[in-house]
CSV table of C-alpha atoms and ligand atoms in Angstrom, one decimal:
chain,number,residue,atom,x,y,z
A,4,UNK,CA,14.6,15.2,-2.3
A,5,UNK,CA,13.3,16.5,-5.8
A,6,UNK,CA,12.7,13.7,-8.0
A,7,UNK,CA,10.6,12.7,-11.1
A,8,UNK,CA,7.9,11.2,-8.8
A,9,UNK,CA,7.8,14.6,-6.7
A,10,UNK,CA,7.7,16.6,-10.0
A,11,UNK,CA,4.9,14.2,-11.1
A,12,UNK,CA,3.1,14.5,-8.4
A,13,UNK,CA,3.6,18.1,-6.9
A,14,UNK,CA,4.7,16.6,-3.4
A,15,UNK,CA,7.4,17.5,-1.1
A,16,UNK,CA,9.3,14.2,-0.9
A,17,UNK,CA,8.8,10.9,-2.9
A,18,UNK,CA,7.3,8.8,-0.3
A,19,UNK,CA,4.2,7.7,-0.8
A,20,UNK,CA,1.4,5.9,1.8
A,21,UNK,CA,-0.2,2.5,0.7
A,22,UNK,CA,-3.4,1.9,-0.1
A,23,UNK,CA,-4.3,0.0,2.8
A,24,UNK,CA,-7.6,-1.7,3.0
A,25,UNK,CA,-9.4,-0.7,6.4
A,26,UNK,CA,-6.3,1.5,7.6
A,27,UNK,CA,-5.8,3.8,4.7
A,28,UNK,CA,-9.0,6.7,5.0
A,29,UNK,CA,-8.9,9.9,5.4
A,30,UNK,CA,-7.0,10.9,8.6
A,31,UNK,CA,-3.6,8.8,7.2
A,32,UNK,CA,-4.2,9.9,4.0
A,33,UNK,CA,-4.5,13.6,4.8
A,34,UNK,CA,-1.9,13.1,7.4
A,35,UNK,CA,0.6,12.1,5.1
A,36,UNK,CA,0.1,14.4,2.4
A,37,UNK,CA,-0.3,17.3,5.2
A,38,UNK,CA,3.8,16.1,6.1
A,39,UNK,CA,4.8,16.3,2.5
A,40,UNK,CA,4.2,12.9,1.0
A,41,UNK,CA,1.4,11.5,-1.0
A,42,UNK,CA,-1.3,10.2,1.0
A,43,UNK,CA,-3.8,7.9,-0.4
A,44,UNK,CA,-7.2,6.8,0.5
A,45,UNK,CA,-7.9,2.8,0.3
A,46,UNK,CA,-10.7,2.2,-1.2
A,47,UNK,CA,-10.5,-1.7,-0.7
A,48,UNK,CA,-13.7,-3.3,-1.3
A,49,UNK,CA,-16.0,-0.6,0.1
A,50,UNK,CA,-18.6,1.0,-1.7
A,51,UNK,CA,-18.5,4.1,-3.8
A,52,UNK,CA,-20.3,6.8,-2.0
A,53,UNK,CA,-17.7,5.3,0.7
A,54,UNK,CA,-15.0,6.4,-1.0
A,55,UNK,CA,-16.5,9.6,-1.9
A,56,UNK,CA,-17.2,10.6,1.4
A,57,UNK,CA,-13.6,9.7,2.5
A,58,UNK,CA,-12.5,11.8,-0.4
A,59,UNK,CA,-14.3,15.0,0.7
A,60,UNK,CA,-13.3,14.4,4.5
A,61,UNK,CA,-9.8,14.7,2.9
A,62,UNK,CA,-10.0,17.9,1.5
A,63,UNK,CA,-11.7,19.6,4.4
A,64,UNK,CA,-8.0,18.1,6.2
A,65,UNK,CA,-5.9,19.1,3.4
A,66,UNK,CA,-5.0,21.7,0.6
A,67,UNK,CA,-2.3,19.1,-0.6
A,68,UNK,CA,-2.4,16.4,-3.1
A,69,UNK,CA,-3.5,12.8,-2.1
A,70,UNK,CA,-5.0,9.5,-4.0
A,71,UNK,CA,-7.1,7.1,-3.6
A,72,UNK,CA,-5.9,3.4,-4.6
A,73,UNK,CA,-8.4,0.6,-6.3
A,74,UNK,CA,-8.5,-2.8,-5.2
A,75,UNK,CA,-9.3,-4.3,-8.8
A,76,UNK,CA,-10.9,-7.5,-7.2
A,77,UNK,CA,-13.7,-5.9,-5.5
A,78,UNK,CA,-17.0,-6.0,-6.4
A,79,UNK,CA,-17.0,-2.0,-6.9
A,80,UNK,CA,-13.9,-1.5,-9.0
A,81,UNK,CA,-15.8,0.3,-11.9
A,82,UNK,CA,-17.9,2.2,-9.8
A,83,UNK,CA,-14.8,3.9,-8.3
A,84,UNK,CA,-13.0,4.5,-10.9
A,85,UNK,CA,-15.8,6.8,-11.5
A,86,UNK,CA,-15.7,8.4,-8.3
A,87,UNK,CA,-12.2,9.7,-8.7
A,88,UNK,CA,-12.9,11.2,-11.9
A,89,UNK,CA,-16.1,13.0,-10.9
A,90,UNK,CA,-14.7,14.2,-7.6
A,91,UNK,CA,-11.5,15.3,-9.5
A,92,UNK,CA,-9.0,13.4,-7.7
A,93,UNK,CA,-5.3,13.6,-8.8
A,94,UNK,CA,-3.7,10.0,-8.5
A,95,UNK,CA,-5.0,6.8,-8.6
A,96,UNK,CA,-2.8,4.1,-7.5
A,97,UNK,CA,-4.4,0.2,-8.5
A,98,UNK,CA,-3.4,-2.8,-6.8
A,99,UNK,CA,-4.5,-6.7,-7.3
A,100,UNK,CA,-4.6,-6.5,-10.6
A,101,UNK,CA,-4.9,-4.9,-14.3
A,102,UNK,CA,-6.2,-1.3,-14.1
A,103,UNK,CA,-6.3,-0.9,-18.0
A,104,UNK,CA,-10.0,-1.0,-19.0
A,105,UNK,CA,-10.0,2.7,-16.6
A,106,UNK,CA,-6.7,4.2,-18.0
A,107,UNK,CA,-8.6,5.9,-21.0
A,108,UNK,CA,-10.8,7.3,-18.8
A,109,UNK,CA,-8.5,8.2,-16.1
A,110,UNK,CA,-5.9,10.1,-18.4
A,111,UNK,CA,-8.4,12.2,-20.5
A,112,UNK,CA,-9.6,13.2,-17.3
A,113,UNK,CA,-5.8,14.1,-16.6
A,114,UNK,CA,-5.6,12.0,-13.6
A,115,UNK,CA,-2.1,10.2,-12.8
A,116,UNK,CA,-2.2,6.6,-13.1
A,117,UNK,CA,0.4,4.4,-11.1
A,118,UNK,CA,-0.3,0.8,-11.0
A,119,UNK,CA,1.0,-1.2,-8.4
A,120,UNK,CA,2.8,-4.4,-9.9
A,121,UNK,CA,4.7,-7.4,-8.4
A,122,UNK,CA,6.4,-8.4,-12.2
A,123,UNK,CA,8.2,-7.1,-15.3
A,124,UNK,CA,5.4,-8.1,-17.8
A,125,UNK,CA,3.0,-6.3,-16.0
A,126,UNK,CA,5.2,-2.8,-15.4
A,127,UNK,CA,6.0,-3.3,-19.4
A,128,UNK,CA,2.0,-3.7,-20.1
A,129,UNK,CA,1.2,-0.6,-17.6
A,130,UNK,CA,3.9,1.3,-19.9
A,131,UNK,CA,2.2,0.7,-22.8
A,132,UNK,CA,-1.6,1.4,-21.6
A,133,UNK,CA,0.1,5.1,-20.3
A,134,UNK,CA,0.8,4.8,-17.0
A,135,UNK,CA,2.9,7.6,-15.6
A,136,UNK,CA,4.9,5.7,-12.9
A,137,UNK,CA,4.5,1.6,-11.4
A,138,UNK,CA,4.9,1.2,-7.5
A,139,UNK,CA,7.4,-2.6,-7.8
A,140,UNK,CA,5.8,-4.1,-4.9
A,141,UNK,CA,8.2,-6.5,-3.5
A,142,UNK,CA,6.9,-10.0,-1.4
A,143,UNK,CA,8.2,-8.6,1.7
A,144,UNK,CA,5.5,-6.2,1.7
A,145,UNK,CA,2.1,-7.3,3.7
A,146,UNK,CA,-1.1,-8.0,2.0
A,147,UNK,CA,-2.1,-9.5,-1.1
A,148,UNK,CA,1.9,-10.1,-2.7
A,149,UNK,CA,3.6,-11.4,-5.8
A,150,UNK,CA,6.8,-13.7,-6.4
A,151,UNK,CA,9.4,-11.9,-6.1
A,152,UNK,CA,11.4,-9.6,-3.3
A,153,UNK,CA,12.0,-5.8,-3.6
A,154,UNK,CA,15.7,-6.7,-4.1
A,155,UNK,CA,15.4,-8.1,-7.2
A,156,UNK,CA,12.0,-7.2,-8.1
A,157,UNK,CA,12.6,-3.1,-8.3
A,158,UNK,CA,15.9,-3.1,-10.4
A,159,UNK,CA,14.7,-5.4,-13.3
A,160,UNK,CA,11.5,-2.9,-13.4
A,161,UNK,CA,13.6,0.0,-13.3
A,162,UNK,CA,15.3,-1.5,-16.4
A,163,UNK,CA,12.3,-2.6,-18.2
A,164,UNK,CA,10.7,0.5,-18.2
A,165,UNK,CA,11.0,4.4,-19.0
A,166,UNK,CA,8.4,5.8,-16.5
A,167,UNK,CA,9.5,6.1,-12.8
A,168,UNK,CA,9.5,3.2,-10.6
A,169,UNK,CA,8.2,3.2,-6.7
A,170,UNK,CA,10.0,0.9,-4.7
A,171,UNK,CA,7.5,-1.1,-2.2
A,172,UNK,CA,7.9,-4.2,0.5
A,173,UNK,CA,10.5,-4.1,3.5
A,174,UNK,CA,11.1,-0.3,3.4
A,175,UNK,CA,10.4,1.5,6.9
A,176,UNK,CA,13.9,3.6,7.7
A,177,UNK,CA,16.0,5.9,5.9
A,178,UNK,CA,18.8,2.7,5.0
A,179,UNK,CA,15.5,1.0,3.0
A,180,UNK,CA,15.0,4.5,1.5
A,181,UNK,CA,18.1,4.8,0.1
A,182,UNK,CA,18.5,1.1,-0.9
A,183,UNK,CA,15.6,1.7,-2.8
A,184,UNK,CA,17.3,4.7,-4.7
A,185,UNK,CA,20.0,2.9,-5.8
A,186,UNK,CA,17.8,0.0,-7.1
A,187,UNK,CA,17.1,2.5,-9.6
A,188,UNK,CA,13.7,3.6,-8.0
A,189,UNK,CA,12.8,7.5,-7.9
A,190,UNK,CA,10.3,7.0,-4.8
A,191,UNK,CA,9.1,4.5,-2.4
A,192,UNK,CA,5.7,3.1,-0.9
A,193,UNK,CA,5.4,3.0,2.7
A,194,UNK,CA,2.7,0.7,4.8
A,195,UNK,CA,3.3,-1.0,7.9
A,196,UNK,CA,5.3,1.8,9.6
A,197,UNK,CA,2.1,4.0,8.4
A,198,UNK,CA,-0.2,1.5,10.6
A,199,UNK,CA,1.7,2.7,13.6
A,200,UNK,CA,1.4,6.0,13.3
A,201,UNK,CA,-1.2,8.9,15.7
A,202,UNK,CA,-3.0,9.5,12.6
A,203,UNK,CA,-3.9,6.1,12.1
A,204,UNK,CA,-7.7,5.1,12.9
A,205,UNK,CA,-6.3,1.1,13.9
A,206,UNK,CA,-7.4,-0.7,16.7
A,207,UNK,CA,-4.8,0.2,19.8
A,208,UNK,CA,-4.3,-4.1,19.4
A,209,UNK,CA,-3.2,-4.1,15.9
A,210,UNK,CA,-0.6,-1.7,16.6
A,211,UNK,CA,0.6,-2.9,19.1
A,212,UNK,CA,1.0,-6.2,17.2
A,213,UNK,CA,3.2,-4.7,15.0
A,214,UNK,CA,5.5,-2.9,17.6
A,215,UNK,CA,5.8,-5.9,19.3
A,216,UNK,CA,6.6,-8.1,16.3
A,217,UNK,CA,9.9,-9.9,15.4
A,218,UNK,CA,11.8,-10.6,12.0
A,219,UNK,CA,10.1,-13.9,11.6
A,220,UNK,CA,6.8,-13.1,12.6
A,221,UNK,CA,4.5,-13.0,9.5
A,222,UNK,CA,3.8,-16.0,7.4
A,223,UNK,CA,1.9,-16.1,3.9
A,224,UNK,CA,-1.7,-18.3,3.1
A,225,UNK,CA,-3.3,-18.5,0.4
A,226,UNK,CA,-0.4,-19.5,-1.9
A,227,UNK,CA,-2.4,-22.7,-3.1
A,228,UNK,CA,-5.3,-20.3,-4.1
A,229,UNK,CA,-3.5,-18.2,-6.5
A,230,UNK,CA,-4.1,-15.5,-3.3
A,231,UNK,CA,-0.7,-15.0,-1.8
A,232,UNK,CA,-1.6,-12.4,1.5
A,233,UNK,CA,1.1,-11.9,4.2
A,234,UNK,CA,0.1,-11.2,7.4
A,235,UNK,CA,1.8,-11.5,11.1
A,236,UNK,CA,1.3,-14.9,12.6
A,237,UNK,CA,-1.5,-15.9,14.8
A,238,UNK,CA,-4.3,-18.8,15.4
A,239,UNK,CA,-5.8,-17.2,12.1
A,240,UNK,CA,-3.2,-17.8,10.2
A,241,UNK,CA,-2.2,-21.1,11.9
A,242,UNK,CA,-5.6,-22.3,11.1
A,243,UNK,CA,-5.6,-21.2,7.4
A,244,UNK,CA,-2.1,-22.7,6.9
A,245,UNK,CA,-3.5,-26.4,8.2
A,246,UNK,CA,-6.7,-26.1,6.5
A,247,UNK,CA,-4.8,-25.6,3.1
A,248,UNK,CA,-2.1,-27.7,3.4
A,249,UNK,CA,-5.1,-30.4,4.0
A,250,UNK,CA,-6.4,-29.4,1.2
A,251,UNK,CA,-9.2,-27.4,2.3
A,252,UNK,CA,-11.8,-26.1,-1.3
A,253,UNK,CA,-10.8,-22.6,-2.1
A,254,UNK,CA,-14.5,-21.2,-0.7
A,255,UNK,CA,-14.1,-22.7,2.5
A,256,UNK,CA,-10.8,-20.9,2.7
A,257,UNK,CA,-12.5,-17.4,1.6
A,258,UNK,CA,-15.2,-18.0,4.7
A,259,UNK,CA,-12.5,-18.0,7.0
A,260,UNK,CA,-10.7,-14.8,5.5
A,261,UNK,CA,-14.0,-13.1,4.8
A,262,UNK,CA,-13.7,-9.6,6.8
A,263,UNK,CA,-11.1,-10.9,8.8
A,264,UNK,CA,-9.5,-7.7,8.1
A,265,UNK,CA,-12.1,-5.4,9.6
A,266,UNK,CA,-12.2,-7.6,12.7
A,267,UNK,CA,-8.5,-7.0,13.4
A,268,UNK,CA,-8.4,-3.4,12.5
A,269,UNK,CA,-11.3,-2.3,13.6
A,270,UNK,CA,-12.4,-4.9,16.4
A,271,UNK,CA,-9.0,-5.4,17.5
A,272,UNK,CA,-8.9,-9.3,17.6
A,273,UNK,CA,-5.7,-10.1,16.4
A,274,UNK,CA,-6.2,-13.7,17.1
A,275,UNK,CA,-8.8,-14.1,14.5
A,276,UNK,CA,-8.4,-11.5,12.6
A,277,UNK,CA,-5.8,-11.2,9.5
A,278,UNK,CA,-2.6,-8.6,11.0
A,279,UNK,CA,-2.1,-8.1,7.5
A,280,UNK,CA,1.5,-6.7,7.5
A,281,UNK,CA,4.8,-6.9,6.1
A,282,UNK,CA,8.3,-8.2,7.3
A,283,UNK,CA,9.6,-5.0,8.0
A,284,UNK,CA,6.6,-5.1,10.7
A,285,UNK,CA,10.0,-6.3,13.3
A,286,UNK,CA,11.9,-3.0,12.9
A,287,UNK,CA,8.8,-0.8,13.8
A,288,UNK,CA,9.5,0.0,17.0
A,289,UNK,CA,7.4,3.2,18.1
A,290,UNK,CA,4.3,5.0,17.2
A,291,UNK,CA,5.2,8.1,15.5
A,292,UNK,CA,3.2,11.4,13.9
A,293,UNK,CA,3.5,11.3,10.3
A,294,UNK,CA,5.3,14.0,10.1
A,295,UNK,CA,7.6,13.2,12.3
A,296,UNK,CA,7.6,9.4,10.4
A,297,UNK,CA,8.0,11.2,7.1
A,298,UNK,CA,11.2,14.0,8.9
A,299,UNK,CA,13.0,10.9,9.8
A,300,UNK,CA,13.0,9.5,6.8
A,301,UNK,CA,14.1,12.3,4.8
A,302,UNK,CA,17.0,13.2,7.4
A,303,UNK,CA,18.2,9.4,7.5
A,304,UNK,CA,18.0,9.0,3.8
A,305,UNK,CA,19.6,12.8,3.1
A,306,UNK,CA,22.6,11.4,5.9
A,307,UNK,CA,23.2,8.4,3.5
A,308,UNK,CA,22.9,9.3,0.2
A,309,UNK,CA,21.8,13.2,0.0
A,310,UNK,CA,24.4,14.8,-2.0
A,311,UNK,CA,25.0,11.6,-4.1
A,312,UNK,CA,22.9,12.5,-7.2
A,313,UNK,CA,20.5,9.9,-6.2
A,314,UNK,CA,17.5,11.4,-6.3
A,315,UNK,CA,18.0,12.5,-9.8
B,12,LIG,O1,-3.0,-5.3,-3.9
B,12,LIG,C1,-2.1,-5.3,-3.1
B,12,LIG,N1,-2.2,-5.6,-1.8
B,12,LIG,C2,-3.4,-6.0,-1.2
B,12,LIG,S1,-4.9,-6.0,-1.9
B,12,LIG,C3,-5.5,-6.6,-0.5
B,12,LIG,S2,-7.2,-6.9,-0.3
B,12,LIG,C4,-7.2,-8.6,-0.6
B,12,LIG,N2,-7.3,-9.4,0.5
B,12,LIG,C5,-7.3,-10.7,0.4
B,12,LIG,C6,-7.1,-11.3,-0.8
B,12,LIG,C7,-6.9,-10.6,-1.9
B,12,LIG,C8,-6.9,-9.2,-1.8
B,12,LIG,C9,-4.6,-6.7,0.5
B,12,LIG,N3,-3.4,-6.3,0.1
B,12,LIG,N4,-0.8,-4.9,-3.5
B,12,LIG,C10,-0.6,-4.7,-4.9
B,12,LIG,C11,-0.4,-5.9,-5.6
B,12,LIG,N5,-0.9,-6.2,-6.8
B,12,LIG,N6,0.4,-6.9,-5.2
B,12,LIG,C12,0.3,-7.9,-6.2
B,12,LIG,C13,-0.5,-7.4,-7.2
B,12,LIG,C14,-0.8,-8.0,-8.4
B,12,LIG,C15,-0.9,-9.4,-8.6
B,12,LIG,C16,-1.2,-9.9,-9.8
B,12,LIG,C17,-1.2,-7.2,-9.5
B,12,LIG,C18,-1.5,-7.7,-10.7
B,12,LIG,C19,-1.6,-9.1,-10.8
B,12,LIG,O2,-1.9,-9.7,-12.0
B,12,LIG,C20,-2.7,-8.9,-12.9
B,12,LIG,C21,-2.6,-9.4,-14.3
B,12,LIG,O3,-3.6,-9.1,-15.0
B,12,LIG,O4,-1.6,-9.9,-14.7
């Protein structure tokens, strides 16, 4: 599965881990890249000598490329963007918004910049600024999401731009792999099936959440707040979904998100907590290694389309 994204980024196969906030440190990240992907490190809104530890624990784990993603909203945005450069990581992956104020920074200091975006203007802008692939993040993924589905969202990048597109949102078998491919992508992002893997440091509650979730079972807040997050149903949810529809003030919305995260991840309340995770969370039906996540893959996608000049 040799593609422009595997060539950019010296990895055995173009799939590539999210940059989930809480779930994505070191033993996914190292995990992934270990089984031939690109593993990355979330660095969410935790604090830079956070990230740097997670960074280190990474390497001790692995020989193998991996990344670290940026959460632009949070309060430490520039102080990470530091971090990766002094502790020479390879790929930085952005998400949440613009990541051009680093790229100068990043790209004299030779590290691959893909931002993640949910439109065409912003892939177009990312182009411009130097960015050596986008991830087209479709609103079926879970988390913090844009307007439009993978479906349409990854073709009109692919034809907007020159640089390599990631396809991202609703991929977690080797059919979605290969859908992506012929949306014109050379590589896809990967989350929720990567929550429900051995590697990953969840709460046993959160996975299970996900394994036993159906097709309908996430719902998005946050929409009247210009914050669009998807995350699997639950009182949470229900609660945020009243409280805006009455027209609840946007900080009185926050307090009731604020490290909800954590408390379903780590705690493992997945009543209160946000299950961030996207729709595809009803097809993942069984806690796999990553390597044996990431074989799968590649042997269902290679029985589809290998052979078919896809991956070129
Ligand atoms: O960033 C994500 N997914 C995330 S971030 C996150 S942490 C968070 N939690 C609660 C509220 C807000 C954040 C959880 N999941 N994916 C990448 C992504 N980026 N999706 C959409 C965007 C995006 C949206 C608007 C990127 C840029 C943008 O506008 C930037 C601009 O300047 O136009």
């Amino acid at each position: 599965m040799r593609t422009e994204i595997t060539e950019l980024l010296g990895i055995q196969y173009p799939i590539i881990q999210g940059g989930m906030a809480w779930v994505a440190e070191h033993h996914l990240a190292a995990g992934v890249s270990e089984a031939g992907g690109l593993g990355l490190i979330g660095a969410a809104s935790a604090p830079a000598d956070w990230v740097r530890q997670q960074i280190r624990e990474a390497r001790k784990k692995t020989e193998k490329p991996f990344g670290v993603n940026i959460m632009l909203m949070s309060p430490y945005a520039d102080e990470v963007a530091k971090v990766i450069v002094e502790e020479g990581v390879k790929v930085v992956t952005t998400g949440a918004g613009s990541p051009e104020k680093y790229m100068e920074m990043w790209k004299s200091a030779g590290v691959k910049v893909i931002p993640v975006v949910a439109s065409v203007a912003l892939a177009r802008r990312m182009e411009r600024t130097g960015a050596d692939a986008v991830v087209a993040e479709g609103s079926e993924s879970g988390g913090h999401i844009g307007e439009n589905t993978t479906m349409v969202l990854v073709p009109q990048v692919a034809d907007a731009v020159q640089i390599p597109v990631i396809a991202a949102g609703g991929i977690a078998d080797g059919r979605g792999v290969a859908a992506a491919f012929m949306l014109g992508a050379k590589g896809v992002q990967i989350g929720t099936h990567f929550v429900v893997t051995k590697e990953a440091q969840v709460h046993e509650n959160y996975k299970q959440r996900i394994l036993k979730a159906k097709d309908i079972d996430s719902c998005v807040t946050g929409r009247t707040t210009g914050h669009p997050v998807r995350a699997l149903r639950n009182q949470m949810t229900k609660e945020y979904l009243r409280m805006e529809k009455e027209g609840t003030s946007f900080e009185e919305l926050e307090l009731l998100t604020l490290g909800s995260l954590r408390k379903a991840v780590v705690e493992g309340d997945t009543v209160n907590g946000s299950v961030m995770a996207g729709q595809i969370a009803g097809m993942v039906k069984e806690e796999l290694s990553c390597q044996e996540l990431i074989e799968k893959l590649v042997k269902e996608t290679d029985a589809l389309i290998g052979g078919a000049g896809f991956y070129e």
